[in-house]
Coordinates of C-alpha atoms and ligand atoms in Angstrom, one line a residue:
M1 CA 175.1 5.8 119.0
K2 CA 175.9 2.3 120.2
K3 CA 173.7 0.9 117.5
V4 CA 175.6 2.8 114.8
L5 CA 178.8 1.4 116.1
K6 CA 177.4 -2.1 116.1
N7 CA 176.2 -1.9 112.6
F8 CA 179.5 -0.4 111.5
F9 CA 181.3 -3.4 113.0
I10 CA 179.0 -5.8 111.2
V11 CA 179.8 -4.2 107.9
V12 CA 183.5 -4.3 108.5
F13 CA 183.2 -7.9 109.6
V14 CA 181.4 -8.9 106.5
I15 CA 184.0 -7.2 104.3
L16 CA 186.9 -8.9 106.1
M17 CA 185.2 -12.3 105.8
M18 CA 184.8 -11.8 102.0
A19 CA 188.4 -10.6 101.6
S20 CA 189.9 -13.6 103.5
F21 CA 187.6 -15.9 101.6
I22 CA 188.8 -14.6 98.2
S23 CA 192.4 -14.7 99.2
L24 CA 192.1 -18.2 100.5
Y25 CA 190.6 -19.2 97.2
T26 CA 193.3 -17.7 95.1
E27 CA 196.2 -19.0 97.1
N28 CA 194.8 -22.5 97.2
G29 CA 196.8 -23.1 100.4
Q30 CA 200.1 -23.6 98.5
K31 CA 203.3 -22.2 99.8
A32 CA 204.9 -21.3 96.5
E33 CA 207.9 -19.1 96.2
T34 CA 207.4 -16.1 93.9
V35 CA 210.1 -15.8 91.2
T36 CA 210.7 -13.6 88.2
I37 CA 209.8 -14.7 84.7
N38 CA 213.5 -14.5 83.8
K39 CA 214.2 -17.1 86.5
L40 CA 211.6 -19.4 84.8
A41 CA 213.4 -19.0 81.5
E42 CA 216.7 -19.8 83.2
E43 CA 215.2 -22.9 84.8
I44 CA 213.9 -24.1 81.5
N45 CA 217.3 -23.7 79.9
D46 CA 218.8 -25.7 82.8
N47 CA 216.2 -28.5 82.5
Q48 CA 215.0 -28.1 86.0
I49 CA 211.3 -28.0 85.2
K50 CA 208.9 -30.8 85.6
K51 CA 205.7 -28.9 84.7
V52 CA 204.5 -25.4 84.0
I53 CA 200.9 -24.6 84.5
V54 CA 199.6 -21.5 82.8
E55 CA 196.3 -20.1 84.0
G56 CA 195.6 -16.7 82.4
G57 CA 198.4 -14.4 83.6
D58 CA 199.4 -16.7 86.5
I59 CA 202.1 -19.3 86.0
D60 CA 202.6 -22.1 88.5
I61 CA 205.9 -23.9 88.2
V62 CA 206.6 -27.4 89.5
L63 CA 210.4 -28.2 89.6
K64 CA 211.8 -31.6 89.2
D65 CA 212.6 -31.7 92.9
E66 CA 208.8 -31.1 93.5
K67 CA 209.5 -27.5 94.7
R68 CA 206.8 -25.1 93.7
Q69 CA 207.2 -21.6 92.4
K70 CA 205.0 -19.1 90.8
T71 CA 205.3 -16.1 88.6
K72 CA 203.3 -13.9 86.3
K73 CA 203.3 -13.0 82.7
E74 CA 201.4 -10.4 80.7
N75 CA 197.9 -11.6 80.1
S76 CA 197.9 -10.6 76.4
E77 CA 201.0 -12.4 75.4
S78 CA 201.3 -16.2 75.1
I79 CA 203.7 -18.1 77.3
F80 CA 205.5 -19.3 74.2
S81 CA 206.3 -15.9 72.8
T82 CA 207.2 -14.7 76.3
L83 CA 209.7 -17.4 76.7
K84 CA 211.0 -17.0 73.2
N85 CA 211.6 -13.3 73.8
L86 CA 213.6 -14.2 76.9
G87 CA 215.9 -16.3 74.8
V88 CA 214.6 -19.8 75.4
S89 CA 215.2 -21.9 72.3
P90 CA 212.1 -23.5 70.6
E91 CA 213.7 -26.9 71.3
K92 CA 213.7 -26.4 75.0
I93 CA 210.1 -25.1 75.0
R94 CA 209.0 -28.2 73.1
Q95 CA 210.7 -30.4 75.7
T96 CA 209.0 -28.6 78.6
N97 CA 205.7 -29.9 79.9
I98 CA 203.5 -26.9 79.6
V99 CA 199.9 -27.1 80.6
I100 CA 197.6 -24.3 79.6
K101 CA 194.5 -24.1 81.7
D102 CA 191.4 -22.1 81.0
E103 CA 191.1 -19.3 83.5
S104 CA 188.8 -21.3 85.8
S105 CA 185.2 -20.1 85.6
N106 CA 185.1 -20.0 89.4
M107 CA 188.0 -17.7 89.4
M108 CA 186.4 -15.5 86.8
W109 CA 183.2 -15.2 88.8
M110 CA 185.3 -14.4 91.8
N111 CA 187.0 -11.6 89.9
I112 CA 183.8 -10.2 88.6
F113 CA 182.3 -10.4 92.0
A114 CA 185.2 -8.8 93.7
S115 CA 185.7 -6.0 91.3
F116 CA 182.1 -5.3 90.4
V117 CA 179.4 -6.6 92.7
L118 CA 181.2 -6.3 96.0
P119 CA 181.4 -2.5 96.0
F120 CA 177.8 -2.2 95.2
L121 CA 176.9 -4.8 97.9
I122 CA 178.9 -2.9 100.5
I123 CA 177.4 0.4 99.5
G124 CA 174.0 -1.2 99.6
L125 CA 174.5 -2.7 103.0
F126 CA 175.7 0.6 104.2
I127 CA 172.7 2.5 103.0
Y128 CA 170.5 -0.3 104.4
F129 CA 171.9 0.2 107.9
M130 CA 171.7 3.9 107.6
M131 CA 168.1 3.6 106.8
R132 CA 167.4 1.4 109.7
Q133 CA 169.2 3.9 111.9
V134 CA 167.0 6.7 110.6
Q135 CA 163.9 4.6 111.1
G136 CA 164.8 3.8 114.6
M137 CA 165.3 7.4 115.5
N138 CA 162.2 8.8 114.0
Q139 CA 159.9 5.9 114.8
K140 CA 159.4 4.3 111.5
A141 CA 160.1 7.2 109.2
M142 CA 159.4 4.9 106.3
I143 CA 155.7 4.5 107.1
F144 CA 155.3 8.2 107.8
G145 CA 151.7 9.1 107.3
K146 CA 150.0 5.9 108.3
T147 CA 148.2 6.0 111.6
K148 CA 149.1 3.8 114.4
A149 CA 145.4 3.8 115.3
K150 CA 144.6 0.5 116.7
E151 CA 141.2 -1.0 115.9
T152 CA 140.2 -2.5 119.1
K153 CA 138.6 -5.8 118.4
N154 CA 136.6 -7.2 121.3
K155 CA 139.0 -9.9 122.3
G156 CA 140.5 -10.7 125.6
E157 CA 139.2 -9.0 128.6
K158 CA 136.4 -6.7 127.5
V159 CA 135.7 -3.6 129.5
T160 CA 132.0 -2.7 129.8
F161 CA 130.0 -0.1 131.7
K162 CA 129.7 -2.6 134.6
D163 CA 133.4 -2.1 135.3
I164 CA 133.0 1.6 135.9
A165 CA 131.6 2.9 139.1
G166 CA 130.3 6.4 139.6
I167 CA 130.5 9.1 136.9
K168 CA 126.9 8.5 136.2
E169 CA 126.2 11.4 133.9
A170 CA 129.1 10.5 131.7
K171 CA 128.0 6.9 131.5
E172 CA 124.5 8.0 130.5
E173 CA 125.8 10.3 127.9
L174 CA 128.0 7.7 126.3
F175 CA 125.3 5.1 126.6
E176 CA 123.3 7.3 124.3
V177 CA 126.2 7.4 121.9
V178 CA 126.4 3.6 121.9
D179 CA 122.6 3.4 121.4
F180 CA 122.9 5.8 118.5
L181 CA 125.5 3.8 116.7
K182 CA 123.6 0.6 117.2
D183 CA 120.4 1.9 115.8
S184 CA 120.7 5.3 114.3
K185 CA 117.4 5.1 112.5
K186 CA 115.4 5.3 115.7
F187 CA 116.9 8.8 116.2
T188 CA 117.0 10.1 112.7
D189 CA 113.3 9.2 112.3
M190 CA 112.6 11.4 115.2
G191 CA 114.6 14.2 113.5
A192 CA 117.4 14.1 116.0
K193 CA 120.8 15.1 114.8
I194 CA 123.7 12.8 115.5
P195 CA 126.3 14.3 117.8
K196 CA 129.7 14.5 116.0
G197 CA 132.0 14.7 118.9
V198 CA 132.0 14.1 122.6
L199 CA 134.7 15.5 124.7
L200 CA 135.5 13.8 128.0
L201 CA 136.9 16.3 130.5
G202 CA 138.3 15.5 134.0
P203 CA 141.3 15.3 136.1
P204 CA 143.8 12.5 135.6
G205 CA 142.7 9.0 136.7
V206 CA 139.0 9.5 136.9
G207 CA 138.4 6.9 134.1
K208 CA 138.2 8.8 130.8
T209 CA 140.2 6.2 128.9
L210 CA 138.4 3.5 130.7
L211 CA 135.1 4.9 129.7
A212 CA 136.1 5.1 126.1
K213 CA 137.2 1.5 126.2
A214 CA 133.9 0.6 127.8
V215 CA 132.1 2.3 124.9
A216 CA 134.1 0.1 122.5
G217 CA 133.1 -2.9 124.5
E218 CA 129.5 -2.1 124.5
A219 CA 129.0 -0.7 121.1
G220 CA 130.0 -3.7 119.0
V221 CA 131.1 -1.3 116.3
P222 CA 134.7 -0.8 115.1
F223 CA 136.6 1.4 117.5
F224 CA 139.7 3.3 116.5
H225 CA 141.9 4.5 119.3
I226 CA 144.9 6.9 119.1
S227 CA 146.6 9.1 121.6
G228 CA 147.2 12.7 120.8
S229 CA 150.9 12.5 121.5
E230 CA 151.2 9.9 118.6
F231 CA 150.3 12.6 116.2
V232 CA 153.1 14.8 117.2
E233 CA 156.2 13.7 115.3
M234 CA 159.4 15.2 114.1
F235 CA 158.3 15.7 110.6
V236 CA 155.9 18.5 109.8
G237 CA 152.9 17.2 108.0
V238 CA 153.0 13.7 109.4
G239 CA 150.4 14.4 112.0
A240 CA 148.0 15.9 109.5
S241 CA 148.3 12.9 107.1
R242 CA 147.8 10.6 110.0
V243 CA 144.6 12.3 110.9
R244 CA 143.5 12.0 107.3
D245 CA 144.3 8.4 107.3
L246 CA 142.6 7.7 110.6
F247 CA 139.3 9.5 109.6
G248 CA 139.4 7.7 106.3
K249 CA 139.6 4.4 108.0
A250 CA 136.8 5.2 110.4
K251 CA 134.6 6.4 107.6
K252 CA 135.2 3.3 105.6
N253 CA 134.2 1.2 108.6
A254 CA 131.1 3.3 109.6
P255 CA 129.3 3.1 111.9
A256 CA 132.4 3.5 114.0
I257 CA 133.9 5.2 117.0
L258 CA 137.1 7.2 116.8
F259 CA 138.8 7.9 120.1
I260 CA 141.5 10.5 120.5
D261 CA 143.0 10.2 123.9
E262 CA 144.8 13.2 125.4
I263 CA 143.8 15.5 122.7
D264 CA 145.4 18.5 124.5
A265 CA 148.7 17.3 123.0
V266 CA 147.5 18.5 119.6
G267 CA 144.5 20.6 120.5
R268 CA 146.3 23.4 122.3
R269 CA 145.4 27.0 121.5
R270 CA 147.0 27.9 118.2
G271 CA 149.2 30.7 117.4
A272 CA 151.2 30.6 120.6
G273 CA 154.3 28.8 119.6
L274 CA 157.6 29.0 118.0
G275 CA 159.4 26.4 116.1
G276 CA 158.7 23.3 114.1
S277 CA 156.7 21.1 116.5
H278 CA 154.2 23.8 117.1
D279 CA 153.6 24.3 113.4
E280 CA 153.1 20.6 113.2
R281 CA 150.6 20.7 116.0
E282 CA 148.6 23.4 114.3
Q283 CA 148.5 21.5 111.1
T284 CA 147.4 18.4 112.9
L285 CA 144.7 20.3 114.7
N286 CA 143.5 22.0 111.5
Q287 CA 143.2 18.7 109.9
I288 CA 141.1 17.3 112.7
L289 CA 138.8 20.3 112.4
V290 CA 138.6 19.9 108.6
E291 CA 137.8 16.2 108.9
M292 CA 135.1 16.8 111.5
D293 CA 133.5 19.5 109.4
G294 CA 133.6 17.3 106.4
F295 CA 131.4 14.6 107.9
E296 CA 128.2 14.4 105.9
S297 CA 125.1 14.4 108.0
H298 CA 124.7 10.7 107.5
T299 CA 128.2 9.7 108.3
N300 CA 127.9 7.4 111.3
V301 CA 131.2 8.2 112.9
I302 CA 131.4 9.6 116.4
V303 CA 134.5 11.1 117.6
L304 CA 135.3 10.8 121.3
A305 CA 138.2 12.7 122.8
A306 CA 139.6 13.0 126.3
T307 CA 141.6 15.6 128.1
N308 CA 142.5 16.7 131.5
R309 CA 143.4 20.2 130.4
P310 CA 140.2 21.7 128.9
D311 CA 141.6 25.2 129.7
V312 CA 144.3 24.9 127.1
L313 CA 142.1 23.6 124.3
D314 CA 141.7 25.6 121.2
P315 CA 138.3 27.3 121.2
A316 CA 137.8 26.1 117.6
L317 CA 137.5 22.5 118.9
L318 CA 134.6 23.5 121.1
R319 CA 132.5 25.1 118.4
P320 CA 129.1 23.6 117.5
G321 CA 129.4 20.8 115.0
R322 CA 132.7 19.6 116.5
F323 CA 133.0 18.5 120.1
D324 CA 129.7 20.1 120.9
R325 CA 129.0 17.6 123.7
R326 CA 131.2 17.9 126.7
V327 CA 131.0 15.5 129.5
M328 CA 132.6 16.3 132.8
L329 CA 134.1 13.5 134.9
D330 CA 134.6 14.5 138.5
L331 CA 136.6 13.0 141.3
P332 CA 134.5 10.3 142.9
D333 CA 132.6 11.1 146.1
I334 CA 132.4 8.8 149.0
N335 CA 129.7 6.5 147.5
D336 CA 131.5 6.3 144.2
R337 CA 134.8 5.6 146.0
E338 CA 133.2 2.7 147.8
A339 CA 131.8 1.4 144.5
I340 CA 135.1 1.7 142.8
L341 CA 136.9 -0.1 145.6
K342 CA 134.3 -2.8 145.3
I343 CA 135.1 -3.2 141.7
H344 CA 138.8 -3.4 142.2
A345 CA 138.5 -5.7 145.2
R346 CA 136.8 -8.3 143.2
K347 CA 139.8 -10.4 142.6
K348 CA 141.5 -9.7 145.9
P349 CA 140.9 -11.8 149.1
L350 CA 139.8 -9.4 151.8
A351 CA 139.8 -10.2 155.5
K352 CA 136.3 -10.8 156.9
G353 CA 134.6 -7.7 158.3
L354 CA 136.8 -5.3 156.3
S355 CA 134.6 -2.3 155.5
L356 CA 135.3 -0.7 152.2
R357 CA 133.1 2.1 153.3
E358 CA 135.6 3.0 156.0
I359 CA 138.4 3.0 153.4
A360 CA 136.3 5.3 151.2
E361 CA 135.9 7.6 154.2
R362 CA 139.6 7.8 154.6
T363 CA 140.4 8.6 151.0
P364 CA 138.8 11.9 150.0
G365 CA 140.3 13.4 146.9
F366 CA 141.5 10.0 145.6
S367 CA 140.7 9.3 141.9
G368 CA 139.7 6.0 140.6
A369 CA 143.2 5.3 139.5
D370 CA 144.5 6.2 143.0
L371 CA 142.0 3.8 144.6
E372 CA 143.1 1.0 142.2
N373 CA 146.6 1.7 143.1
L374 CA 145.8 1.8 146.8
L375 CA 144.3 -1.7 146.7
N376 CA 147.3 -3.0 144.7
E377 CA 149.7 -1.5 147.2
A378 CA 147.8 -3.1 150.0
A379 CA 147.9 -6.5 148.4
I380 CA 151.7 -6.2 147.9
L381 CA 152.0 -5.1 151.6
A382 CA 149.9 -8.1 152.7
V383 CA 152.2 -10.4 150.8
K384 CA 155.2 -8.8 152.4
R385 CA 153.7 -9.3 155.8
K386 CA 153.0 -12.9 155.0
K387 CA 149.3 -12.7 155.4
K388 CA 146.6 -14.8 153.7
K389 CA 144.2 -12.0 153.3
I390 CA 144.3 -8.2 153.0
E391 CA 143.5 -6.5 156.3
K392 CA 142.4 -3.0 157.1
I393 CA 145.8 -2.1 158.4
D394 CA 147.4 -3.0 155.1
I395 CA 145.1 -0.7 153.2
L396 CA 145.5 2.2 155.7
D397 CA 149.3 1.9 155.6
S398 CA 149.1 2.1 151.9
V399 CA 147.0 5.3 151.9
E400 CA 150.1 7.4 152.9
K401 CA 152.2 5.6 150.4
V402 CA 149.8 6.5 147.6
M403 CA 149.4 10.1 148.9
L404 CA 153.0 10.9 149.8
G405 CA 155.2 8.4 148.2
P406 CA 157.0 5.4 149.8
A407 CA 158.5 5.8 153.3
R408 CA 162.2 6.4 153.2
K409 CA 163.5 4.2 156.0
S410 CA 167.0 4.6 154.8
H411 CA 166.8 8.4 155.2
I412 CA 168.1 8.5 158.7
L413 CA 168.0 11.8 160.6
N414 CA 170.5 12.5 163.3
K415 CA 169.4 13.2 166.8
K416 CA 169.2 16.9 166.4
E417 CA 167.4 16.7 163.1
K418 CA 165.0 14.2 164.5
K419 CA 164.2 16.5 167.4
I420 CA 163.7 19.5 165.1
T421 CA 161.4 17.4 162.8
A422 CA 159.4 16.2 165.7
Y423 CA 158.8 19.7 167.0
H424 CA 158.1 21.0 163.5
E425 CA 155.4 18.4 162.9
A426 CA 154.0 18.8 166.4
G427 CA 153.6 22.5 165.5
H428 CA 151.5 21.7 162.4
A429 CA 149.4 19.2 164.3
L430 CA 148.9 21.4 167.3
V431 CA 147.7 24.4 165.4
A432 CA 145.5 22.2 163.1
K433 CA 143.9 20.7 166.2
M434 CA 143.3 24.1 168.0
L435 CA 141.7 25.9 165.1
P436 CA 138.0 25.1 164.5
N437 CA 137.7 24.9 160.8
T438 CA 140.7 22.8 159.7
D439 CA 140.5 19.2 158.8
P440 CA 141.0 16.8 161.7
V441 CA 144.5 15.4 162.1
H442 CA 144.7 11.7 161.1
K443 CA 148.3 11.0 161.7
V444 CA 151.5 12.7 162.6
S445 CA 154.8 11.2 161.7
I446 CA 158.5 11.8 161.5
V447 CA 159.1 9.0 159.1
S448 CA 160.3 10.7 155.9
R449 CA 158.2 10.1 152.8
G450 CA 159.0 11.4 149.4
Q451 CA 160.4 14.9 149.8
A452 CA 159.2 15.6 153.3
A453 CA 161.2 14.7 156.5
G454 CA 157.9 14.2 158.3
Y455 CA 154.3 14.8 157.7
T456 CA 151.0 15.7 159.3
L457 CA 148.1 14.0 157.6
K458 CA 144.8 15.8 157.8
L459 CA 141.7 14.4 156.1
P460 CA 138.5 16.2 155.7
R461 CA 135.5 15.1 157.7
E462 CA 133.4 14.9 154.5
D463 CA 133.7 15.6 150.9
R464 CA 133.3 19.2 150.1
V465 CA 133.2 21.2 147.0
F466 CA 133.8 24.6 148.3
S467 CA 136.1 26.0 150.9
T468 CA 135.5 29.1 152.9
R469 CA 137.8 32.1 153.6
E470 CA 138.0 31.2 157.2
K471 CA 139.2 27.7 156.5
F472 CA 141.9 29.0 154.1
I473 CA 143.2 31.5 156.6
E474 CA 143.4 28.8 159.3
E475 CA 145.2 26.7 156.7
L476 CA 147.8 29.4 156.4
S477 CA 148.4 29.3 160.2
V478 CA 148.9 25.5 160.0
L479 CA 151.3 25.8 157.2
L480 CA 153.4 28.4 159.0
A481 CA 153.3 26.6 162.3
G482 CA 156.3 24.3 161.6
H483 CA 158.6 27.3 160.9
I484 CA 157.3 29.2 163.9
V485 CA 157.9 26.3 166.3
E486 CA 161.4 25.9 165.0
K487 CA 162.1 29.5 165.8
I488 CA 160.5 29.5 169.3
E489 CA 162.0 26.2 170.3
F490 CA 165.5 26.3 168.8
G491 CA 166.0 30.0 168.1
D492 CA 166.9 29.1 164.6
V493 CA 165.1 27.8 161.5
T494 CA 166.1 25.0 159.1
T495 CA 165.6 24.6 155.4
G496 CA 163.0 21.9 156.1
A497 CA 160.2 24.5 156.2
S498 CA 160.8 26.1 152.8
N499 CA 158.1 24.0 151.1
D500 CA 155.6 25.0 153.8
L501 CA 156.4 28.7 153.1
R502 CA 156.0 28.3 149.4
Q503 CA 152.7 26.6 149.8
A504 CA 151.5 29.3 152.2
T505 CA 152.6 32.1 149.9
R506 CA 150.9 30.5 146.9
L507 CA 147.7 30.0 148.9
A508 CA 147.7 33.6 150.2
R509 CA 148.2 34.9 146.7
R510 CA 145.4 32.9 145.3
L511 CA 143.1 34.1 148.0
V512 CA 143.8 37.6 146.9
T513 CA 144.0 37.3 143.2
E514 CA 141.6 34.5 142.4
F515 CA 139.1 34.1 145.1
G516 CA 138.3 37.7 145.8
M517 CA 139.0 37.2 149.5
A518 CA 141.2 40.2 150.0
E519 CA 140.0 42.8 152.6
H520 CA 140.7 46.1 150.9
L521 CA 140.5 45.3 147.2
P522 CA 137.4 45.4 144.9
L523 CA 135.8 42.1 144.1
R524 CA 137.6 41.0 141.0
T525 CA 140.3 38.7 139.9
Y526 CA 143.8 39.8 139.1
G527 CA 145.8 38.3 136.3
E528 CA 144.6 36.3 133.3
H529 CA 145.8 32.8 133.4
E530 CA 146.7 32.2 129.8
E531 CA 148.2 29.0 128.7
M532 CA 150.9 29.5 126.2
I533 CA 153.8 27.4 125.3
F534 CA 156.8 29.5 124.8
L535 CA 160.1 27.9 124.2
G536 CA 158.9 24.8 126.0
R537 CA 157.7 26.6 129.1
D538 CA 154.3 27.6 130.2
I539 CA 154.0 31.3 130.8
H540 CA 151.3 31.8 133.2
E541 CA 150.2 35.2 134.1
Q542 CA 149.0 38.0 132.0
R543 CA 148.9 41.1 134.0
D544 CA 145.6 43.0 133.7
Y545 CA 146.2 45.4 136.5
S546 CA 148.4 48.4 137.2
E547 CA 151.7 48.7 139.1
K548 CA 149.8 50.4 141.9
T549 CA 147.4 47.5 142.2
A550 CA 150.3 45.1 142.2
E551 CA 151.6 46.8 145.3
K552 CA 148.2 46.6 147.0
I553 CA 148.1 42.9 146.2
D554 CA 151.5 42.4 147.8
Q555 CA 150.3 44.2 150.9
E556 CA 147.2 42.1 151.1
V557 CA 149.2 38.9 150.7
D558 CA 151.6 40.1 153.4
S559 CA 148.9 41.0 155.8
L560 CA 147.3 37.6 155.4
I561 CA 150.5 35.9 156.1
V562 CA 151.4 38.1 159.1
N563 CA 148.0 37.6 160.7
A564 CA 148.2 33.9 160.2
Q565 CA 151.7 33.9 161.7
K566 CA 150.6 35.8 164.8
R567 CA 147.7 33.5 165.3
A568 CA 149.8 30.4 165.1
E569 CA 152.4 31.9 167.4
K570 CA 149.8 32.6 170.1
I571 CA 148.4 29.1 169.9
I572 CA 151.9 27.6 170.2
K573 CA 152.9 29.8 173.1
D574 CA 149.6 29.2 174.9
N575 CA 149.8 25.4 174.5
K576 CA 153.5 24.8 175.0
D577 CA 152.8 21.8 177.3
K578 CA 150.8 20.1 174.6
L579 CA 153.5 20.8 172.0
D580 CA 156.1 19.2 174.2
K581 CA 153.9 16.2 174.8
I582 CA 153.3 15.7 171.1
A583 CA 157.0 16.1 170.2
A584 CA 158.1 13.7 173.0
L585 CA 155.6 11.1 171.8
L586 CA 156.8 11.5 168.2
L587 CA 160.4 11.1 169.2
E588 CA 159.5 8.0 171.1
Q589 CA 157.4 6.2 168.5
E590 CA 157.8 8.2 165.3
T591 CA 154.1 8.1 164.4
I592 CA 150.9 9.1 166.3
E593 CA 147.5 7.9 165.1
R594 CA 144.4 9.9 165.4
E595 CA 143.0 8.3 168.5
E596 CA 146.2 8.6 170.4
F597 CA 146.6 12.2 169.2
N598 CA 143.2 13.2 170.4
K599 CA 143.9 11.6 173.8
L600 CA 146.7 14.0 174.4
F601 CA 144.1 16.8 174.4
K602 CA 141.7 15.3 177.0
Ligands
ADP1 P1 142.1 8.8 132.8 O1 142.2 8.4 131.4 O2 140.9 9.6 133.2 O3 143.4 9.5 133.2 P2 142.0 6.0 133.2 O4 140.7 5.7 132.5 O5 143.2 5.7 132.6 O6 142.0 7.5 133.7 O7 141.9 5.3 134.7 C1 142.9 4.6 135.2 C2 142.4 3.4 135.9 O8 141.7 3.8 137.1 C3 141.4 2.6 135.2 O9 142.1 1.6 134.4 C4 140.6 1.9 136.3 O10 141.2 0.7 136.7 C5 140.7 2.9 137.4 N1 139.4 3.7 137.4 C6 139.3 5.1 137.2 N2 138.1 5.5 137.4 C7 137.3 4.4 137.6 C8 135.9 4.2 137.9 N3 135.1 5.2 137.9 N4 135.5 2.9 138.1 C9 136.4 1.9 138.2 N5 137.7 2.0 137.9 C10 138.2 3.3 137.7
MG2 MG1 143.7 8.5 130.1
ZN3 ZN1 156.2 21.5 157.6

């Protein structure tokens, strides 16, 4: 809106400039009195005139006393007949010094300009600005159907497979792709068919985009890169024509790699939407499918695509002949984490004796991107602390920042709130400590971070893929412990525990409906998790069970929660002295590290 106003003012300004220019030109800076033509006739009769200058219809009069006047006559009639008609005798006219000037050519052009060209110019300018406006709003509406696919030339810092740690299988798979593009004959002679599409799947930050870039770096073939969201535009049909353009470019440059990042933006299950943008998505997706089917067997173009939502992809994308190869990228395990840390620590000065292995141990569940972020935060912290090198403590302090968001030092609790928070967190920590299967407590703190007023940081002893029912149930007790302690200790509860309750409820529900861990229900899942976009919102569950079963599910969820609650209550009552100790220590120093925490239980 601001831009419209600005442009409007520019146009107005230009018009004003022109108008003042023209008027300046016409007036010539003289201060002449305007008189009637009759007055001129009178003056001639009275012999007052020195000179009369006629220029078209304009008459400039110079009187004998050097005064200036001006008047007008009809353009079509000559000055002489005009004067004669007004009763000036031919004698007098002859005596008067009358100069007839051609209408100056400048003036004529000015007239033509003002009456003819100027309006067009103004309209033209107006349209031009309007266009620019439209362009700005729709991101270059004028070059609609062209892709913004960037061909990545190998300039600047090149990413190669060496820059990627872990994700071994994915690397191998893509190495094959590179190999294939470099020397396809080797494979075709063997009768092997070229893969058309490779789909990279994995949670955010595990290195999908990085891997694709590395393929470009390794392959030495043209590499076209576009993000799925770039297809989705305001105008229906733009996406499809972009796809056509992109595939056309790639084919022309074959052998080539075409990388569609975040394909879930266009590749969602079709037929689940309302409104324009969804039709647009469908058309775009259809076009991708058509293009991929249209590859002849000898077309040396391989399509890479990446997504972190394989569950929402349209099944048509996964049919043979399209993205028939799927590569899973997992979160890194401890060895991979160490290797990733090593890669990102290359340009950072680390203190002597700092063991990246130890950092890797402390960061289960971190993705590659998290680890990169961790080291970056640590470096920033080290600078803040005026150190020459990054020390272990800097990295460990950054772990929480990456996990929970920055500490909110300004978020000051009053005395009562502080006490409640201390007991609340002490409750979580105590119950976690006393139950055998939960993850060990690494840190308890009442420094608020992100949303939470305080936090209890538990980290698993080792990476694990599965979780057991027993562990989940203990987890429920830990989640409820904060709430329970508040009730026991203060006889009242605060709003601070609502997030715990939500988490606990969700976990209990998943145990029953997804993991088959309910006690009195048959081994099955309840509810189909169907991804649909409806009016911009995901609708999650499709019920595939009866009203009666729904009741049973609720009962199961309730009983899980009630049991967990009882268990936590018992632990808290039996260990009241420990609880008080933890809370007191928390109030005193705000954070308790693992060693100190464990000492309280000796
Ligand atoms: P994704 O596309 O899977 O969401 P990215 O490829 O954008 O993730 O990864 C983000 C960043 O995280 C990368 O630029 C890289 O610095 C780092 N990273 C992720 N995985 C790895 C890895 N396996 N090895 C090295 N760095 C990694
Ligand atoms: Mg990515
Ligand atoms: Zn809590």
